[in-house]
Amino acid sequence: MTEALDAQSAFSGTREVDERYRLDEAALDAWLSVHVAGYAGPLTIRQFKGGQSNPTYELTTPGRTYVLRRKPPGTLLASAHAVDREFTVISALYAQGFPVARPHALCTDEGVIGSIFYVMDKVEGRVFWDLKLPGLAPAERRAIYEAQTDTLAALHAFDPAAIGLSDYGKPGNYFARQVGRWTKQYRASEIEPVPAMDRLIAFLPDSLPPEGPTRIVHGDFRLDNMILAPDAAEVRAVLDWELSTLGDPMADFSYMLIAWVIPASLRNGLAGADLKALGIPAVEETVERYAAKTGTAAPPNLDWLFAYNLFRLAAICQGIAGRVRDGTAASAHAKTMAAQVGPLSDAAWSFARKAGA
């Protein structure tokens, strides 16, 4: 990170809508009146502070509050910002009782507000942006981390075909396709050479792990993408399904675990923190809990999985850097995110070395 950041205050709540992302309120109101059952204006719109990728808005009416997620306007990377896919997966999961916001309607007509979007209920509760959970008791922290693990295990219990998502992604070769995808997106956003990324791009495709079962993969499963109940360690909604697909559940689980190996000096890092004093389960405890909940063995190749996930994170941050360059980044903190490409790729390469590179 290039600057200290109070994540809880920086990313929590809403603000005035960024001038670049203003909506045609009259057109939106008319669309909502037709497509969202029970909708009745007048409408007040604010933009959420959090979120790097898809601009997200709070829509307040006298009777209800909704959330709108849209593709950002402008030139975008192919396959990025797929809010239509988000709508598909949360619709399927909501029908199964999995904790997601209730989806209302998808608009694929870019003429309404300038890009496609969908509308869902706003779920009230707590979002924790600082993984060390300041201000909570150790027992509360442990319960929240256990609820996070249990929620991911519940997601990975679904057979995609049984809930109507058999065509939500391609079967097989998940890690090979993901390494290829993020390499392509990294190259499309590359601004200057990053040696560690070049080494990872050479190493990862030649060292792929054995394939696991095909499950729904969230793609960005972490604590600050969940809404918890106001007064309990209960996950009310998992957010931000933009990167979701069908794939190997170990990708999701190991992505959640990289929080434990990212330095505590970074916003999403726990490495170096006194986990016992904080009450946060150790990575080994989390592996054991997930394995017990899913009935699977602990992954034997965590070093490779960490290298892959840190590489993927670095590629995502490079994409944000590209959007900063192109003027389409949705967050005021995008430049800070972009500055993490180097540190993340260096960390990824250190795990690649442990994995045999």
Tab-separated table of C-alpha atoms in Angstrom, residues 70-269:
chain	number	residue	atom	x	y	z
A	70	ARG	CA	-24.311	-1.516	-13.359
A	71	LYS	CA	-21.546	-1.973	-15.869
A	72	PRO	CA	-19.408	1.147	-15.916
A	73	PRO	CA	-19.662	3.196	-19.088
A	74	GLY	CA	-16.732	3.436	-21.492
A	75	THR	CA	-14.332	0.961	-23.109
A	76	LEU	CA	-14.037	-2.198	-21.004
A	77	LEU	CA	-11.997	-5.397	-20.999
A	78	ALA	CA	-13.742	-8.319	-22.668
A	79	SER	CA	-15.742	-10.481	-20.210
A	80	ALA	CA	-15.327	-7.980	-17.357
A	81	HIS	CA	-18.158	-6.334	-15.387
A	82	ALA	CA	-20.644	-9.098	-16.144
A	83	VAL	CA	-23.572	-7.865	-14.073
A	84	ASP	CA	-25.944	-10.045	-16.099
A	85	ARG	CA	-24.075	-13.118	-14.825
A	86	GLU	CA	-24.299	-11.765	-11.275
A	87	PHE	CA	-28.069	-11.555	-11.657
A	88	THR	CA	-28.247	-15.123	-12.972
A	89	VAL	CA	-26.291	-16.662	-10.101
A	90	ILE	CA	-27.931	-14.747	-7.259
A	91	SER	CA	-31.354	-15.587	-8.694
A	92	ALA	CA	-30.509	-19.300	-8.612
A	93	LEU	CA	-28.967	-19.149	-5.142
A	94	TYR	CA	-31.764	-17.019	-3.657
A	95	ALA	CA	-34.232	-19.697	-4.721
A	96	GLN	CA	-32.205	-22.225	-2.689
A	97	GLY	CA	-32.175	-20.131	0.479
A	98	PHE	CA	-28.472	-19.289	0.217
A	99	PRO	CA	-27.713	-15.852	1.724
A	100	VAL	CA	-27.852	-13.391	-1.176
A	101	ALA	CA	-29.916	-10.253	-1.683
A	102	ARG	CA	-33.338	-10.791	-3.227
A	103	PRO	CA	-32.967	-10.058	-6.967
A	104	HIS	CA	-35.730	-8.081	-8.694
A	105	ALA	CA	-34.949	-7.384	-12.345
A	106	LEU	CA	-32.186	-7.212	-14.962
A	107	CYS	CA	-32.089	-4.502	-17.627
A	108	THR	CA	-30.115	-5.327	-20.768
A	109	ASP	CA	-31.249	-2.172	-22.583
A	110	GLU	CA	-28.269	0.175	-22.434
A	111	GLY	CA	-30.539	3.030	-23.472
A	112	VAL	CA	-32.100	3.352	-20.011
A	113	ILE	CA	-29.051	4.559	-18.025
A	114	GLY	CA	-26.172	3.998	-20.470
A	115	SER	CA	-25.183	0.438	-19.551
A	116	ILE	CA	-26.827	-2.781	-18.425
A	117	PHE	CA	-27.785	-3.118	-14.740
A	118	TYR	CA	-29.803	-5.085	-12.237
A	119	VAL	CA	-31.756	-4.233	-9.100
A	120	MET	CA	-31.914	-6.179	-5.840
A	121	ASP	CA	-33.044	-5.562	-2.271
A	122	LYS	CA	-30.739	-3.721	0.080
A	123	VAL	CA	-29.778	-6.062	2.928
A	124	GLU	CA	-29.247	-4.299	6.241
A	125	GLY	CA	-26.370	-5.342	8.445
A	126	ARG	CA	-22.641	-4.986	9.004
A	127	VAL	CA	-19.833	-5.045	6.441
A	128	PHE	CA	-16.346	-5.414	7.898
A	129	TRP	CA	-13.662	-3.809	5.762
A	130	ASP	CA	-10.801	-4.372	8.218
A	131	LEU	CA	-10.068	-8.090	8.571
A	132	LYS	CA	-8.719	-7.603	12.103
A	133	LEU	CA	-12.268	-6.574	13.137
A	134	PRO	CA	-11.308	-3.720	15.492
A	135	GLY	CA	-13.703	-3.053	18.334
A	136	LEU	CA	-15.023	-6.619	18.602
A	137	ALA	CA	-14.373	-9.170	21.330
A	138	PRO	CA	-12.163	-12.168	20.474
A	139	ALA	CA	-15.131	-14.571	20.678
A	140	GLU	CA	-17.075	-12.380	18.232
A	141	ARG	CA	-14.179	-12.369	15.795
A	142	ARG	CA	-13.879	-16.150	15.917
A	143	ALA	CA	-17.604	-16.610	15.355
A	144	ILE	CA	-17.546	-14.299	12.313
A	145	TYR	CA	-14.606	-16.120	10.734
A	146	GLU	CA	-16.268	-19.470	11.363
A	147	ALA	CA	-19.491	-18.190	9.765
A	148	GLN	CA	-17.475	-17.089	6.721
A	149	THR	CA	-15.967	-20.577	6.347
A	150	ASP	CA	-19.320	-22.275	6.838
A	151	THR	CA	-20.972	-20.059	4.211
A	152	LEU	CA	-18.323	-20.923	1.626
A	153	ALA	CA	-18.714	-24.614	2.442
A	154	ALA	CA	-22.486	-24.267	1.933
A	155	LEU	CA	-21.931	-22.643	-1.469
A	156	HIS	CA	-19.633	-25.456	-2.542
A	157	ALA	CA	-22.204	-28.071	-1.494
A	158	PHE	CA	-24.505	-27.167	-4.405
A	159	ASP	CA	-24.482	-29.275	-7.531
A	160	PRO	CA	-24.689	-26.572	-10.217
A	161	ALA	CA	-26.878	-28.686	-12.493
A	162	ALA	CA	-29.371	-29.318	-9.694
A	163	ILE	CA	-30.058	-25.599	-9.248
A	164	GLY	CA	-30.197	-24.617	-12.910
A	165	LEU	CA	-26.603	-23.463	-13.359
A	166	SER	CA	-25.185	-26.307	-15.473
A	167	ASP	CA	-24.319	-23.841	-18.252
A	168	TYR	CA	-22.958	-21.106	-15.967
A	169	GLY	CA	-19.364	-21.966	-16.900
A	170	LYS	CA	-17.273	-24.437	-18.837
A	171	PRO	CA	-16.553	-27.791	-17.189
A	172	GLY	CA	-12.961	-28.893	-16.638
A	173	ASN	CA	-9.517	-27.290	-17.052
A	174	TYR	CA	-10.504	-24.588	-14.581
A	175	PHE	CA	-7.066	-23.483	-13.410
A	176	ALA	CA	-5.627	-23.619	-16.938
A	177	ARG	CA	-8.426	-21.402	-18.228
A	178	GLN	CA	-8.143	-19.011	-15.280
A	179	VAL	CA	-4.386	-18.608	-15.639
A	180	GLY	CA	-4.935	-17.897	-19.324
A	181	ARG	CA	-7.729	-15.436	-18.636
A	182	TRP	CA	-5.835	-13.415	-16.043
A	183	THR	CA	-2.665	-13.446	-18.117
A	184	LYS	CA	-4.649	-11.996	-21.021
A	185	GLN	CA	-6.321	-9.366	-18.846
A	186	TYR	CA	-3.007	-8.455	-17.212
A	187	ARG	CA	-1.348	-7.994	-20.607
A	188	ALA	CA	-4.288	-5.870	-21.815
A	189	SER	CA	-3.813	-3.495	-18.850
A	190	GLU	CA	-0.012	-3.648	-18.604
A	191	ILE	CA	1.612	-0.240	-18.170
A	192	GLU	CA	5.215	-1.169	-17.385
A	193	PRO	CA	7.050	-4.508	-17.031
A	194	VAL	CA	6.674	-6.349	-13.708
A	195	PRO	CA	9.339	-9.102	-13.658
A	196	ALA	CA	7.574	-11.300	-11.099
A	197	MET	CA	4.414	-11.329	-13.228
A	198	ASP	CA	6.417	-12.437	-16.264
A	199	ARG	CA	7.935	-15.318	-14.247
A	200	LEU	CA	4.512	-16.364	-12.926
A	201	ILE	CA	3.007	-16.286	-16.414
A	202	ALA	CA	5.699	-18.768	-17.471
A	203	PHE	CA	5.485	-21.005	-14.362
A	204	LEU	CA	1.787	-21.388	-13.559
A	205	PRO	CA	0.561	-23.066	-16.788
A	206	ASP	CA	3.267	-25.745	-16.517
A	207	SER	CA	2.517	-26.686	-12.897
A	208	LEU	CA	-1.277	-26.998	-12.737
A	209	PRO	CA	-2.830	-28.999	-9.863
A	210	PRO	CA	-5.106	-32.027	-10.341
A	211	GLU	CA	-8.704	-31.119	-11.136
A	212	GLY	CA	-11.332	-31.055	-8.410
A	213	PRO	CA	-15.120	-31.317	-8.687
A	214	THR	CA	-17.076	-28.658	-10.580
A	215	ARG	CA	-18.863	-26.318	-8.213
A	216	ILE	CA	-20.090	-22.709	-8.115
A	217	VAL	CA	-17.026	-20.542	-7.536
A	218	HIS	CA	-17.688	-17.045	-6.192
A	219	GLY	CA	-14.352	-15.717	-7.379
A	220	ASP	CA	-13.933	-12.968	-4.768
A	221	PHE	CA	-15.022	-14.618	-1.529
A	222	ARG	CA	-13.738	-12.538	1.346
A	223	LEU	CA	-15.026	-10.964	4.522
A	224	ASP	CA	-15.809	-7.536	3.067
A	225	ASN	CA	-18.044	-9.121	0.427
A	226	MET	CA	-20.471	-10.299	3.088
A	227	ILE	CA	-23.211	-8.561	5.053
A	228	LEU	CA	-23.543	-9.873	8.598
A	229	ALA	CA	-26.493	-9.478	10.925
A	230	PRO	CA	-26.322	-6.317	13.077
A	231	ASP	CA	-25.869	-8.242	16.322
A	232	ALA	CA	-24.811	-11.796	15.446
A	233	ALA	CA	-22.266	-13.807	13.452
A	234	GLU	CA	-24.888	-14.631	10.838
A	235	VAL	CA	-24.184	-14.078	7.149
A	236	ARG	CA	-27.211	-12.283	5.686
A	237	ALA	CA	-25.880	-11.831	2.140
A	238	VAL	CA	-22.818	-12.617	0.035
A	239	LEU	CA	-22.129	-9.752	-2.375
A	240	ASP	CA	-20.202	-9.079	-5.603
A	241	TRP	CA	-20.661	-12.141	-7.810
A	242	GLU	CA	-19.038	-10.516	-10.855
A	243	LEU	CA	-16.223	-13.081	-11.059
A	244	SER	CA	-18.366	-16.124	-10.301
A	245	THR	CA	-18.388	-19.149	-12.586
A	246	LEU	CA	-18.225	-22.935	-12.453
A	247	GLY	CA	-14.881	-24.266	-11.367
A	248	ASP	CA	-12.715	-25.886	-8.740
A	249	PRO	CA	-13.852	-25.056	-5.184
A	250	MET	CA	-10.224	-25.078	-4.039
A	251	ALA	CA	-9.755	-21.844	-5.991
A	252	ASP	CA	-12.381	-20.119	-3.836
A	253	PHE	CA	-11.223	-21.649	-0.577
A	254	SER	CA	-7.542	-20.863	-1.127
A	255	TYR	CA	-8.474	-17.326	-2.204
A	256	MET	CA	-10.221	-16.853	1.135
A	257	LEU	CA	-7.114	-18.204	2.884
A	258	ILE	CA	-4.656	-15.782	1.274
A	259	ALA	CA	-5.807	-13.188	3.813
A	260	TRP	CA	-3.671	-15.134	6.299
A	261	VAL	CA	-0.512	-14.784	4.174
A	262	ILE	CA	-0.885	-11.191	2.976
A	263	PRO	CA	1.010	-8.845	5.336
A	264	ALA	CA	-1.118	-7.180	8.013
A	265	SER	CA	0.219	-3.838	6.746
A	266	LEU	CA	-2.018	-4.263	3.687
A	267	ARG	CA	-5.754	-3.740	4.048
A	268	ASN	CA	-6.709	-7.360	3.441
A	269	GLY	CA	-3.827	-8.978	5.279
